[in-house]
Short mmCIF file of C-alpha atoms (C1' of nucleotides) in Angstrom, two decimals:
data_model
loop_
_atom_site.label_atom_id
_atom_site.label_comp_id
_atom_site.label_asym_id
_atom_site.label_seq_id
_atom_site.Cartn_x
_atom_site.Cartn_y
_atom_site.Cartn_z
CA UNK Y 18 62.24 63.97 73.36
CA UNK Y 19 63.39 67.26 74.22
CA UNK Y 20 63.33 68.72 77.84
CA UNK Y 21 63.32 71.41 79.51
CA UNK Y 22 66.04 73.48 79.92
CA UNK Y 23 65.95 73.21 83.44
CA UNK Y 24 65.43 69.96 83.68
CA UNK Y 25 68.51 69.27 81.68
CA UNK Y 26 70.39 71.72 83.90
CA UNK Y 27 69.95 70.08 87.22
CA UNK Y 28 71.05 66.60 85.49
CA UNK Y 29 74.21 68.63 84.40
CA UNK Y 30 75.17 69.98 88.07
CA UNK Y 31 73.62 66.48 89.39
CA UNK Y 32 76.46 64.47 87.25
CA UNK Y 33 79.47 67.35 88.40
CA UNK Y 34 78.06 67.40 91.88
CA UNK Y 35 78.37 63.26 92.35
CA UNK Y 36 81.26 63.34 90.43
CA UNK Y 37 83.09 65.40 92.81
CA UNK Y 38 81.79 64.02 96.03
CA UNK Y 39 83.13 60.63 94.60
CA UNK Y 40 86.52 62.17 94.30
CA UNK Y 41 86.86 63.38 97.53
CA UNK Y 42 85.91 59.91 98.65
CA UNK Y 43 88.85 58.35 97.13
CA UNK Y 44 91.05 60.47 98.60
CA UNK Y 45 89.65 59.71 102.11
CA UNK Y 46 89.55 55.91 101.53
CA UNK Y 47 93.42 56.21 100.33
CA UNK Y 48 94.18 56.02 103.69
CA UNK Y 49 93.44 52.22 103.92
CA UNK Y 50 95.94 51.80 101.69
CA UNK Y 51 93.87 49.76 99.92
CA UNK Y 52 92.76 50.24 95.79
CA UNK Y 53 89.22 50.63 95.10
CA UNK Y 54 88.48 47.39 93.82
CA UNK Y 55 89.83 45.32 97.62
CA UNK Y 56 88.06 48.01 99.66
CA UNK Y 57 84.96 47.17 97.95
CA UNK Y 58 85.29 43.23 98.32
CA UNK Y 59 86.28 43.62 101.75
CA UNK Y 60 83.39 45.95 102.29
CA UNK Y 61 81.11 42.70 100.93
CA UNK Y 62 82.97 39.91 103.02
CA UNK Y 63 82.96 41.99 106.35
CA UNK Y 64 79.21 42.98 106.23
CA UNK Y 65 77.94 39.79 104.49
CA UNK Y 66 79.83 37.21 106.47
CA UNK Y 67 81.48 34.36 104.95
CA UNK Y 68 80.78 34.39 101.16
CA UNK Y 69 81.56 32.34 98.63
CA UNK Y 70 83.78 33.53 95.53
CA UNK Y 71 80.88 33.29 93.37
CA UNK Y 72 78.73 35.54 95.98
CA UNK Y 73 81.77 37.45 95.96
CA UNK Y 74 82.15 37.81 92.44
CA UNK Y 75 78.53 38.70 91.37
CA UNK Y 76 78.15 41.26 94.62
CA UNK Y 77 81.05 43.37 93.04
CA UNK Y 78 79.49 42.48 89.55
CA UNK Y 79 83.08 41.24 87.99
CA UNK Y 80 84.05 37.21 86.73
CA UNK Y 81 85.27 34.77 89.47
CA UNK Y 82 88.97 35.17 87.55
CA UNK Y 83 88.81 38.63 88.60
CA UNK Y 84 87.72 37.59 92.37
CA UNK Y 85 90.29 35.23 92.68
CA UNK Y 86 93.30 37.81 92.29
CA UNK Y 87 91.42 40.24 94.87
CA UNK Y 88 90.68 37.79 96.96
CA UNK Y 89 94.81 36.56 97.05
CA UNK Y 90 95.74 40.12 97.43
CA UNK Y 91 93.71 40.33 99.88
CA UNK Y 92 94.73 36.88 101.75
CA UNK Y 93 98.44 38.01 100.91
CA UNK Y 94 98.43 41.28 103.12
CA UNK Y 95 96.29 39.32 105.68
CA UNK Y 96 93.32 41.21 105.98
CA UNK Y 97 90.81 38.19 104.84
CA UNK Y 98 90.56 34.26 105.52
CA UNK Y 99 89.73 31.11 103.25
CA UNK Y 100 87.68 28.05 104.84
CA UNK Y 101 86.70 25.08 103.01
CA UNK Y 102 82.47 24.36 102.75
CA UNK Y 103 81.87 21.48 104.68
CA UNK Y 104 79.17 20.21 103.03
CA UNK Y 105 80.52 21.25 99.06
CA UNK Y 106 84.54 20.61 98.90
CA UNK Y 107 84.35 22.55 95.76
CA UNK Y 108 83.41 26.00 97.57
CA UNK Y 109 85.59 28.21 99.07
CA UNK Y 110 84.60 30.89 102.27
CA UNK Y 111 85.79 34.20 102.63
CA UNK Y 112 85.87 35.87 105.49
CA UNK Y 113 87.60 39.02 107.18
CA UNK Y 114 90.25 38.70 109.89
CA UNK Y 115 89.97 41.31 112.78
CA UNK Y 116 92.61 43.80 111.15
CA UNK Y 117 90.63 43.36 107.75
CA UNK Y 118 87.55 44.03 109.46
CA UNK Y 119 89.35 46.77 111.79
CA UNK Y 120 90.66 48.54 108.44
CA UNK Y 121 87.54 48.51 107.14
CA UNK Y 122 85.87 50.34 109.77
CA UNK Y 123 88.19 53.01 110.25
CA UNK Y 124 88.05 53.49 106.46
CA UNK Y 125 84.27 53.63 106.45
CA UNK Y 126 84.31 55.75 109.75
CA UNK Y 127 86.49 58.73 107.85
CA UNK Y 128 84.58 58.33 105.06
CA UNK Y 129 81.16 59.33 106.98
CA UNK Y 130 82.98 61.63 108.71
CA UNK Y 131 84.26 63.64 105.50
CA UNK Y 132 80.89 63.62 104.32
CA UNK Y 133 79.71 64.66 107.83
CA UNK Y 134 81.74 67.39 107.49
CA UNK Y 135 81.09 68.98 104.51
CA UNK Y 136 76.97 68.56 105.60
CA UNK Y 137 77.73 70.90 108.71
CA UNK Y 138 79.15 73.43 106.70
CA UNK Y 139 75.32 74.13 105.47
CA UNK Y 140 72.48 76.02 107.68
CA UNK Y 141 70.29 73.01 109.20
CA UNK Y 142 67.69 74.44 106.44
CA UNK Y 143 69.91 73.36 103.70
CA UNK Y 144 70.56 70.46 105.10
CA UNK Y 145 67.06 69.51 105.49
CA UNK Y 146 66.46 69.94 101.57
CA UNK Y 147 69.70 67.66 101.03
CA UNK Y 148 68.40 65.26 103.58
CA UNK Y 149 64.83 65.16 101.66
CA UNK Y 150 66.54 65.10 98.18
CA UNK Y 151 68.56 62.22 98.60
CA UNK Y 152 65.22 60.40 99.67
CA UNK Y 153 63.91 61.34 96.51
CA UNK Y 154 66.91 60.48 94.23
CA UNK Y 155 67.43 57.26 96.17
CA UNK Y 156 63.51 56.29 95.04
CA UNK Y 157 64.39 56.94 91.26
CA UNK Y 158 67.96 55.39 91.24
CA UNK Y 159 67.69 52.27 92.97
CA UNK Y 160 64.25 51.30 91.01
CA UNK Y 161 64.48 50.07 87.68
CA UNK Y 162 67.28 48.70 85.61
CA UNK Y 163 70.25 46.86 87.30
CA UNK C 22 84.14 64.75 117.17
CA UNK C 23 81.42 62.17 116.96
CA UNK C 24 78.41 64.00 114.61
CA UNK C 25 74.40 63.65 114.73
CA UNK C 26 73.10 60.09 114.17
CA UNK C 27 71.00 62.40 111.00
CA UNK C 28 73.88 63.81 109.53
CA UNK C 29 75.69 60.29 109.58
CA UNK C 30 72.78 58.79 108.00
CA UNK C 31 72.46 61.44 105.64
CA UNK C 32 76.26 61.51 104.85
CA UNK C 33 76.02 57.58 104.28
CA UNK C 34 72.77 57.81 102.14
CA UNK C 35 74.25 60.10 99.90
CA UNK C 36 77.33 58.06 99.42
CA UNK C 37 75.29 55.73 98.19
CA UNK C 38 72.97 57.97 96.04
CA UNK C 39 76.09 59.43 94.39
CA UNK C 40 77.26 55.58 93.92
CA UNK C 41 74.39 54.42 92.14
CA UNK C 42 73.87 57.21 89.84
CA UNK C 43 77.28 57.11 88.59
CA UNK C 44 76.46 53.81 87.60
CA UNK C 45 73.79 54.18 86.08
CA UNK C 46 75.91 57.01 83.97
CA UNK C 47 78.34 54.54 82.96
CA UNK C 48 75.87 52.67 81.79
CA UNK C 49 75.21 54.87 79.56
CA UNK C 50 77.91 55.91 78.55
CA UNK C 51 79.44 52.44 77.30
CA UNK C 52 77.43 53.17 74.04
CA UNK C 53 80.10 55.27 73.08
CA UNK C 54 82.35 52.38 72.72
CA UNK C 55 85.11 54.48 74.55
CA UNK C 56 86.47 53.45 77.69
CA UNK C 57 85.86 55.86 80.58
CA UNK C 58 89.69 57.39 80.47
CA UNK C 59 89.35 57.85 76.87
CA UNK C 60 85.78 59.45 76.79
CA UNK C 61 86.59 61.90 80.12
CA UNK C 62 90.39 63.15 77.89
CA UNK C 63 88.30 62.88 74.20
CA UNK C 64 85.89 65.73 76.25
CA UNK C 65 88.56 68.09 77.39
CA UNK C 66 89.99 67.84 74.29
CA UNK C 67 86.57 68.95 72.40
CA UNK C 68 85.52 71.66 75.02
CA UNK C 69 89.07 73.38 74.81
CA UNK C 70 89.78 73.18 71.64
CA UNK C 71 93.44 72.20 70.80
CA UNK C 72 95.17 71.46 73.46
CA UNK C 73 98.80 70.29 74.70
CA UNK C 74 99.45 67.17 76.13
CA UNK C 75 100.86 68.87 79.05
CA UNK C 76 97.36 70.55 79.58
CA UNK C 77 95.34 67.74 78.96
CA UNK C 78 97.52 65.24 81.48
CA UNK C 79 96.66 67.70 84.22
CA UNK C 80 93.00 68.24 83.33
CA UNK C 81 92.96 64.71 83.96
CA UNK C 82 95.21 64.41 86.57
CA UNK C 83 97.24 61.79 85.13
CA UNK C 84 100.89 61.44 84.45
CA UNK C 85 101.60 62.30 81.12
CA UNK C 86 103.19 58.91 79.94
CA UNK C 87 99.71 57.60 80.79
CA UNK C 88 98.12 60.60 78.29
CA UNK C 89 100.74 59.38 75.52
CA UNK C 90 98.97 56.06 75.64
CA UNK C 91 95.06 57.66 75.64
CA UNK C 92 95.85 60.05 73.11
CA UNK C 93 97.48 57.37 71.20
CA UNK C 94 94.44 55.42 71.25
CA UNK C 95 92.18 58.34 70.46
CA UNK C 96 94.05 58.65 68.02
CA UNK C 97 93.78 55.36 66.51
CA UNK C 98 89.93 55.50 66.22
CA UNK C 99 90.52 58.44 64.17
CA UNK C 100 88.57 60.69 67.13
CA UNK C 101 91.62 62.87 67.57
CA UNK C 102 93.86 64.36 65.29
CA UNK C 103 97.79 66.28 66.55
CA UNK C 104 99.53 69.14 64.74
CA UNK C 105 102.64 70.76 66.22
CA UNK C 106 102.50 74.36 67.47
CA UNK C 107 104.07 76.66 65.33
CA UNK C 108 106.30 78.58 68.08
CA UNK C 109 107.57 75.48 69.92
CA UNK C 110 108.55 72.40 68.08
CA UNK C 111 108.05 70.68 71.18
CA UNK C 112 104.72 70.94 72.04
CA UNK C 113 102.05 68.78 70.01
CA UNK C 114 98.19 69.94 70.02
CA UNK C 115 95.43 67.31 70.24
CA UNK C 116 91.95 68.25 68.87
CA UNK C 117 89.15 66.54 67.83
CA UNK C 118 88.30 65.28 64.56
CA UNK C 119 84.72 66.04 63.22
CA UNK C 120 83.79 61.80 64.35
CA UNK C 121 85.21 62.65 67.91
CA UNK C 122 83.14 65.38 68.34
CA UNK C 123 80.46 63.56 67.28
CA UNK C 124 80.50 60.78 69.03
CA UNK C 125 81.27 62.75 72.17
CA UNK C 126 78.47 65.15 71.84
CA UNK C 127 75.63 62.07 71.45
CA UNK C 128 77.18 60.83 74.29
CA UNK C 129 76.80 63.61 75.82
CA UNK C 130 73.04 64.14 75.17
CA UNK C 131 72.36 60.73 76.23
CA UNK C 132 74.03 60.85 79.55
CA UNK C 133 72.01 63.90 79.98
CA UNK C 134 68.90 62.63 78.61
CA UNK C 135 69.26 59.56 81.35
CA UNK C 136 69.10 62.20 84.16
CA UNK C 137 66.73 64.24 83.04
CA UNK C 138 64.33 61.11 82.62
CA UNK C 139 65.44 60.12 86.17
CA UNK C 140 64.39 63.65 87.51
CA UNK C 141 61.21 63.74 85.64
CA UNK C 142 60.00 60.52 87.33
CA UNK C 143 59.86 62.94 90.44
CA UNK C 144 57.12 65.57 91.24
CA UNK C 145 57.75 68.96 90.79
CA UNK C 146 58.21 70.26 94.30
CA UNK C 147 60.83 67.18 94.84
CA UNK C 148 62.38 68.41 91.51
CA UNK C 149 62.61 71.66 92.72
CA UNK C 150 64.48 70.49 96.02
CA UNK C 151 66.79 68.43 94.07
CA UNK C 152 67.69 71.30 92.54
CA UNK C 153 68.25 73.59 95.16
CA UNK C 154 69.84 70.68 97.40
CA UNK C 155 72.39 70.30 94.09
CA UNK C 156 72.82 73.93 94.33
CA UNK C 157 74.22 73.19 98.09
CA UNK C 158 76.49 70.82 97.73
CA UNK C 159 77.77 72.28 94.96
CA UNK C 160 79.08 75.24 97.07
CA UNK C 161 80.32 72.87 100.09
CA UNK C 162 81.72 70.05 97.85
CA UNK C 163 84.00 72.48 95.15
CA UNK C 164 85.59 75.02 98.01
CA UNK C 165 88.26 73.67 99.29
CA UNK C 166 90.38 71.27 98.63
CA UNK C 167 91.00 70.37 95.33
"C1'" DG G 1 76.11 2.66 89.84
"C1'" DA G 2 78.54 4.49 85.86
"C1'" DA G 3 78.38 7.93 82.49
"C1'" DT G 4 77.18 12.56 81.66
"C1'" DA G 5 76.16 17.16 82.76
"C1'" DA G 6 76.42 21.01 85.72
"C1'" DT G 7 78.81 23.90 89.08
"C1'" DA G 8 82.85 26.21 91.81
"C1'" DG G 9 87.22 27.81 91.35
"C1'" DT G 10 91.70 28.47 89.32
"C1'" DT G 11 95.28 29.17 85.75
"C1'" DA G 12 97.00 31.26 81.59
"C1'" DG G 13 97.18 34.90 78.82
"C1'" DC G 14 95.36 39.16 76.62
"C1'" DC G 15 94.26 44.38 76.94
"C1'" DG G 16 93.92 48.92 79.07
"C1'" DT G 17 95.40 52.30 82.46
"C1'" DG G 18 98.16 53.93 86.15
"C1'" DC G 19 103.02 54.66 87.61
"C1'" DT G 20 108.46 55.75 87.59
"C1'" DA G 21 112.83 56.11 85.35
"C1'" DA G 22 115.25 57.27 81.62
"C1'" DG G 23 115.79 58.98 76.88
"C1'" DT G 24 115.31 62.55 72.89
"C1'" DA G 25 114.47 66.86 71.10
"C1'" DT G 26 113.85 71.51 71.56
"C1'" DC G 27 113.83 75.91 73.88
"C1'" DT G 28 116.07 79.37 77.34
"C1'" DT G 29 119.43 81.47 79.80
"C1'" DC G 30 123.84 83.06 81.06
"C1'" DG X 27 127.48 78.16 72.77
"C1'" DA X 28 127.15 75.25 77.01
"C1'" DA X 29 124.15 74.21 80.79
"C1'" DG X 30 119.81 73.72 82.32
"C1'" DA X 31 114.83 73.53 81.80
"C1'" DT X 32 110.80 71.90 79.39
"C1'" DA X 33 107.68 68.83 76.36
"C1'" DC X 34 107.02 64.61 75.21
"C1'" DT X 35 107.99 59.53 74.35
"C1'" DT X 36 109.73 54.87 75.34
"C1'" DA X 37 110.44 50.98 78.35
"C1'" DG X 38 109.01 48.37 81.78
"C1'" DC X 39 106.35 47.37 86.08
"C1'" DA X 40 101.69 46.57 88.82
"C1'" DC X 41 96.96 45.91 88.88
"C1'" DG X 42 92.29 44.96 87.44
"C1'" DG X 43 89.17 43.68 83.88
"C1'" DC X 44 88.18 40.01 80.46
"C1'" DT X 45 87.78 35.09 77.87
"C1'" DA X 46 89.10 30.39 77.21
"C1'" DA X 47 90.40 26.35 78.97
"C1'" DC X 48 91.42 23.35 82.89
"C1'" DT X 49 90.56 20.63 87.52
"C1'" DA X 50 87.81 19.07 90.98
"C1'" DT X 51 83.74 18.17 92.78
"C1'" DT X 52 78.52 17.38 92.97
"C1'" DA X 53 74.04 16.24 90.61
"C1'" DT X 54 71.42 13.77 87.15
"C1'" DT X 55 70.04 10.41 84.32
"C1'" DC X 56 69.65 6.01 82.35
#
DNA sequence: GAATAATAGTTAGCCGTGCTAAGTATCTTC
DNA sequence: GAAGATACTTAGCACGGCTAACTATTATTC
């Protein structure tokens, strides 16, 4: 079971190094002025279209109780819309209004900026190797499990 | 201001990388049975020994009202133990009891254990330019700021 | 076609974690 | 030794997660 120590060093400063990148994320999506948890379900409504609160719900992998009360905070500070199914009264379709869908974009505009940023500060060699290493991570990470 | 399309799609890739990986961590790390609050205070408190609850509320950047209430719990579960400092009456030390370490330290390994097995599903040479491309961002993504 | 089962959402109510404001107890300083 | 600073706690609010239980629809089954 053991590994090498190597091996078990790279996990180490692979954990602090997403760790920290995810921080100074946060920071940049503060600006919305949105929490975490209604940037992320208007991230879902404004790329997938309308969605239903079950979609909804399972995309941001919580319980439809849980939807509900982002979805009203959402509705409340008018950044997201509720139609009716037509063919299924008991559905309900979410969708973003233009300044939900505006906010959104700025937000996810800064936040490829920041990271834009702190890529330039490496020699294009450097960020080469990042470029290939994310390829490789994104291989083992998105495979198995969830 | 506008950046390479490469670096963009780096920038965004990497997001997403450093997304799913932290999942995967807390994944992991539910088998503690601490919440992740708990679990990231319960490890400052093991790795510096005794500690006030001044200290600790910064290490975690929390207010410390909110780091009553952890420690309280920590406490609880009998994974943290308090003593008053000898010089000032005021200040209370937290450290961790012999089943806090423990469970922190299995923890711990298995976190670890998760990304080494992730890295090891990689060749060498693409282990090799994780680990320099780690070694990158480390630099770029701890300067400045906090 | 009426009864039953399944599905989509919501409401009610709990817990944990974040906050601020305000309190207590203990130093420190003048 | 009185005034102020510091360490921490208590009280009370907001929000996000959950389960359990409810309503309203749609689908099935006999």
């Amino acid at each position: 079971m053991s590994r090498s120590p190597e091996l078990h060093e790279t996990a180490d400063r692979l954990h602090s190094v997403a760790i920290h990148l995810l921080r100074r994320l946060r920071k940049v999506d503060e600006a919305t002025g949105l929490s975490g948890p209604r940037l992320s379900a208007l991230s879902v409504i404004v790329f997938a279209g309308p969605v239903t609160m079950t979609e909804l719900a399972a995309a941001e992998q919580v319980k439809p109780p849980t939807m509900t009360r982002l979805v009203q905070g959402l509705e409340a500070e008018g950044l997201v819309r509720r139609r009716g199914d037509s063919d299924d009264a008991r559905v309900s379709r979410v969708e973003a209004t233009p300044r939900g869908r505006r906010i959104l974009l700025d937000g996810r505009t800064r936040r490829v900026e920041m990271l834009s940023s702190l890529l330039e500060a490496l020699d294009p060699a450097a960020r080469e190797e990042v470029h290939r290493a994310v390829e490789s991570l994104e291989g083992v990470v998105r495979s198995p499990s969830n």
